[in-house]
Amino acid sequence: MLFNLARDVQWLLDNPQISRPLNWYYQQYMNLLMSRNIATASKRVNQKKLFDEFLFCYGQDILSYLDSCISLDNQSNWLFSIVRKHRKSFHPTRHILMMRFLCGSVREFFERTSSKYKPFGNPPWICFNGAVDHYLQPVIEDVKLSHCLENKKPLGTFTCSCGMVYSRTVSKSEQSDGYRPNQIITYGDRWHQKLQDLVENKNLGLRAVARELKVTTRTINRYVNKFGLNASWQSETTNFCHVNEAQQADNKAQNRQDWLELQRQYPDATKTQLRNISPALYGRLYRGDRPWLNNNSPFLQKPSVSVNKRVDWGKRDQNIKIQVEKAVQDILQEEKPQRVTLRKVGIMTGLKALLEHKLDKLPLTKTYLQETVESVEMFQDRRIEWAIKFLEQQGEEVKSWKIMRIAGLKNNCIKRVENILY
């Protein structure tokens, strides 16, 4: 491994003309990470997967020998930082390690990563416009890349010269471009004009129009209604709808009458009991006439509320205080500081609802929480002290900007940092 790294260094020294801006390296790293499914199309890196594969590639001994050790617990280590936007420089050895990890050698890295990330392959791509001659032909040259908000996969928006625009995602096993689109954004003017000609001028039927335009009958009906076209099949559908609406009105009236009759037969039955007696009738009213059903059903019979006076709140307060104290100690002992809040303590103890609504009945617990729950300022001070201790343990120089970065503080906290530091 060291010999291979030396060969990479020799190649770099022999080719000084390959120097690139810092952001170029970041972009190439991201392209290769996305191609290996370590990063998403939105450039979100799976740090656990990157750490595991990188460590498997080199091992801790080589990384330690090159002063480039990494730790999964340290979110600011150089491996995670080098795949973020480059706001600082990194040692050339670490760039070489990253290049060899991604491509096998530095030479292959510079020769193979000049092109952009292409999850859908190279153009042209297929057009699905059934109104043009190049239907199902690879003629599309334009694609815009983004990422799907649902599954974070690459999302391509393809635009054809005929006006059709569609989008689709790429699957892990996809290697070619013959798949149907996930969504048709627009069919284009040529498709709309042919639809109007087939419907109004040639007077074709619904299924015939769908076959001509290579889409479903539901799509044809949607666009006919959208553009207000006079289709031959609409008059038949309208007549059928009138007859169907009259039949539905009669059925609704009969269902209402049957429901009222059922209540007369069982005057003491509740709504749930009536539902169990005639589930089919209840289902028809629930799906098609729910407001009437709710207004013409027996009222909900609330059970009598009994006051439970057997709770020993004093003993419960003592037991809960012990659990709360343990949860607070667990929070304070976490490696990375976590704020002590009533909500977090409640979640850790499983008593969140009780602490939020019945805390006044637990005076011991309430007093303890008032003394230990941290405000924002208190938590900031504790993070600053933790960051100072962390830097001292690492043998690094303690600086205000380092403290703010490690503690995750904003610029408006600089005075607070300086007060504690000096």
Coordinates of N, CA and C in Angstrom, one line a residue, residues 326-420:
K326 N -31.9 9.5 37.9 CA -31.1 8.6 37.1 C -31.1 9.1 35.6
A327 N -32.2 9.5 35.1 CA -32.3 10.0 33.7 C -31.4 11.2 33.5
V328 N -31.5 12.2 34.5 CA -30.6 13.4 34.4 C -29.2 13.0 34.4
Q329 N -28.8 12.1 35.3 CA -27.4 11.7 35.3 C -26.9 11.0 34.0
D330 N -27.8 10.2 33.4 CA -27.5 9.6 32.1 C -27.3 10.7 31.0
I331 N -28.1 11.7 31.1 CA -28.0 12.8 30.1 C -26.6 13.5 30.3
L332 N -26.3 13.8 31.5 CA -25.1 14.6 31.8 C -23.8 13.8 31.5
Q333 N -23.9 12.4 31.5 CA -22.8 11.6 31.3 C -22.6 11.2 29.8
E334 N -23.5 11.7 28.9 CA -23.3 11.3 27.5 C -22.1 12.0 27.0
E335 N -21.4 11.3 26.0 CA -20.1 11.8 25.5 C -20.3 13.2 24.9
K336 N -21.3 13.4 24.1 CA -21.5 14.7 23.5 C -22.7 15.4 24.3
P337 N -22.5 16.6 24.7 CA -23.5 17.2 25.6 C -24.9 17.2 25.0
Q338 N -25.8 16.9 25.8 CA -27.3 17.0 25.5 C -27.9 17.8 26.5
R339 N -28.9 18.6 26.1 CA -29.5 19.6 27.0 C -30.5 18.8 27.9
V340 N -30.5 19.1 29.2 CA -31.5 18.6 30.1 C -32.8 19.3 30.1
T341 N -33.8 18.7 29.5 CA -35.1 19.3 29.4 C -36.2 18.4 30.0
L342 N -37.3 19.0 30.3 CA -38.4 18.2 30.9 C -38.9 17.1 29.9
R343 N -38.9 17.5 28.6 CA -39.3 16.5 27.6 C -38.4 15.4 27.5
K344 N -37.1 15.6 27.4 CA -36.1 14.5 27.3 C -36.1 13.6 28.5
V345 N -36.2 14.2 29.7 CA -36.3 13.4 30.9 C -37.6 12.5 30.8
G346 N -38.7 13.1 30.4 CA -39.9 12.4 30.3 C -39.9 11.2 29.4
I347 N -39.2 11.4 28.2 CA -39.1 10.4 27.2 C -38.2 9.2 27.8
M348 N -37.1 9.6 28.4 CA -36.2 8.6 28.9 C -36.8 7.7 30.0
T349 N -37.6 8.3 30.8 CA -38.3 7.6 31.9 C -39.6 7.0 31.5
G350 N -40.1 7.4 30.4 CA -41.4 6.9 30.0 C -42.6 7.5 30.8
L351 N -42.3 8.7 31.4 CA -43.3 9.4 32.2 C -43.6 10.8 31.6
K352 N -43.4 11.0 30.3 CA -43.6 12.3 29.7 C -44.9 12.9 30.0
A353 N -46.0 12.2 29.8 CA -47.4 12.7 30.0 C -47.6 13.1 31.5
L354 N -47.1 12.2 32.4 CA -47.3 12.5 33.8 C -46.5 13.7 34.3
L355 N -45.3 13.9 33.8 CA -44.5 15.0 34.2 C -45.0 16.3 33.6
E356 N -45.7 16.2 32.4 CA -46.2 17.5 31.8 C -47.5 17.9 32.4
H357 N -48.3 16.9 32.9 CA -49.7 17.3 33.3 C -50.0 17.1 34.8
K358 N -49.1 16.3 35.5 CA -49.4 16.1 36.9 C -48.2 16.5 37.8
L359 N -47.3 17.3 37.3 CA -46.1 17.7 38.0 C -46.5 18.4 39.3
D360 N -47.6 19.1 39.4 CA -48.0 19.8 40.6 C -48.3 18.9 41.8
K361 N -48.6 17.6 41.5 CA -48.9 16.6 42.5 C -47.6 15.9 42.9
L362 N -46.5 16.3 42.3 CA -45.2 15.6 42.6 C -44.2 16.7 43.1
P363 N -44.3 17.2 44.3 CA -43.5 18.4 44.7 C -42.0 18.1 44.8
L364 N -41.6 16.9 45.2 CA -40.2 16.6 45.3 C -39.6 16.5 43.9
T365 N -40.3 15.9 43.0 CA -39.8 15.8 41.6 C -39.8 17.2 40.9
K366 N -40.8 18.0 41.2 CA -40.9 19.3 40.6 C -39.7 20.2 41.1
T367 N -39.4 20.1 42.4 CA -38.3 20.9 42.9 C -37.0 20.5 42.3
Y368 N -36.8 19.2 42.2 CA -35.5 18.7 41.6 C -35.4 19.1 40.1
L369 N -36.5 19.0 39.4 CA -36.4 19.4 37.9 C -36.2 20.9 37.8
Q370 N -36.8 21.7 38.7 CA -36.5 23.2 38.6 C -35.1 23.5 38.8
E371 N -34.4 22.7 39.6 CA -32.9 22.9 39.9 C -32.0 22.4 38.8
T372 N -32.5 21.4 38.0 CA -31.6 20.7 37.1 C -31.9 21.0 35.6
V373 N -33.2 21.3 35.3 CA -33.5 21.6 33.9 C -32.7 22.8 33.4
E374 N -32.1 22.7 32.2 CA -31.2 23.8 31.7 C -31.9 24.7 30.8
S375 N -31.6 26.0 31.0 CA -32.0 27.0 30.0 C -31.0 26.9 28.8
V376 N -31.4 27.7 27.8 CA -30.5 27.7 26.6 C -29.1 28.2 27.0
E377 N -29.0 29.3 27.8 CA -27.8 29.9 28.1 C -26.9 28.9 29.0
M378 N -27.6 28.2 29.9 CA -26.9 27.2 30.8 C -26.3 26.1 29.9
F379 N -27.1 25.6 28.9 CA -26.6 24.6 28.1 C -25.4 25.0 27.2
Q380 N -25.5 26.3 26.7 CA -24.4 26.8 25.9 C -23.1 26.9 26.8
D381 N -23.2 27.3 28.0 CA -22.0 27.3 28.9 C -21.4 25.9 29.1
R382 N -22.3 24.9 29.3 CA -21.8 23.6 29.5 C -21.1 23.0 28.2
R383 N -21.7 23.4 27.0 CA -21.1 23.0 25.8 C -19.7 23.6 25.6
I384 N -19.6 24.9 26.0 CA -18.3 25.6 25.8 C -17.3 24.9 26.7
E385 N -17.6 24.6 28.0 CA -16.7 24.0 28.9 C -16.3 22.6 28.3
W386 N -17.2 21.9 27.8 CA -16.9 20.5 27.2 C -16.0 20.7 26.0
A387 N -16.2 21.7 25.1 CA -15.3 21.9 24.0 C -13.9 22.2 24.4
I388 N -13.8 23.1 25.4 CA -12.4 23.4 25.9 C -11.7 22.1 26.4
K389 N -12.4 21.3 27.2 CA -11.8 20.1 27.7 C -11.5 19.1 26.6
F390 N -12.3 19.1 25.5 CA -12.0 18.2 24.4 C -10.8 18.7 23.7
L391 N -10.6 19.9 23.4 CA -9.4 20.4 22.7 C -8.2 20.2 23.6
E392 N -8.3 20.3 24.9 CA -7.1 20.1 25.7 C -6.7 18.6 25.7
Q393 N -7.7 17.7 25.6 CA -7.4 16.3 25.6 C -6.8 15.9 24.3
Q394 N -7.2 16.6 23.2 CA -6.6 16.3 21.9 C -5.2 16.9 21.7
G395 N -4.8 17.7 22.6 CA -3.5 18.4 22.5 C -3.5 19.6 21.5
E396 N -4.7 20.1 21.2 CA -4.8 21.2 20.3 C -4.8 22.6 21.0
E397 N -4.5 23.6 20.3 CA -4.5 24.9 20.9 C -5.9 25.4 21.1
V398 N -6.2 25.9 22.2 CA -7.6 26.3 22.5 C -7.8 27.7 22.0
K399 N -8.7 27.8 21.0 CA -9.0 29.1 20.3 C -10.5 29.2 20.4
S400 N -11.0 30.5 20.4 CA -12.4 30.8 20.4 C -13.1 30.2 19.2
W401 N -12.6 30.3 18.0 CA -13.3 29.8 16.8 C -13.3 28.3 16.9
K402 N -12.3 27.6 17.4 CA -12.4 26.2 17.5 C -13.5 25.7 18.5
I403 N -13.6 26.5 19.6 CA -14.6 26.1 20.6 C -16.0 26.3 20.0
M404 N -16.2 27.3 19.3 CA -17.5 27.6 18.7 C -17.9 26.5 17.7
R405 N -16.9 26.1 16.9 CA -17.1 25.1 15.9 C -17.5 23.7 16.5
I406 N -16.7 23.3 17.5 CA -16.9 22.0 18.1 C -18.2 22.0 18.9
A407 N -18.5 23.1 19.6 CA -19.7 23.2 20.5 C -20.9 23.5 19.6
G408 N -20.8 23.8 18.3 CA -21.9 24.1 17.5 C -22.7 25.4 17.8
L409 N -21.9 26.4 18.1 CA -22.5 27.7 18.5 C -22.5 28.7 17.4
K410 N -23.4 29.6 17.4 CA -23.5 30.6 16.4 C -22.6 31.8 16.7
N411 N -22.4 32.7 15.8 CA -21.5 33.8 16.0 C -21.9 34.8 17.1
N412 N -23.2 34.8 17.4 CA -23.6 35.7 18.5 C -23.2 35.2 19.9
C413 N -22.6 34.1 20.0 CA -22.1 33.5 21.3 C -20.6 33.8 21.5
I414 N -20.0 34.6 20.7 CA -18.6 34.8 20.8 C -18.2 35.4 22.2
K415 N -19.0 36.3 22.6 CA -18.7 37.0 23.9 C -18.8 36.0 25.1
R416 N -19.8 35.1 25.0 CA -20.0 34.1 26.1 C -18.8 33.2 26.1
V417 N -18.3 32.8 24.9 CA -17.1 31.9 24.8 C -15.9 32.6 25.5
E418 N -15.7 33.9 25.1 CA -14.5 34.6 25.6 C -14.6 34.8 27.1
N419 N -15.8 35.0 27.6 CA -15.9 35.2 29.1 C -15.5 34.0 29.8
I420 N -15.9 32.8 29.3 CA -15.5 31.6 30.0 C -14.1 31.2 29.8

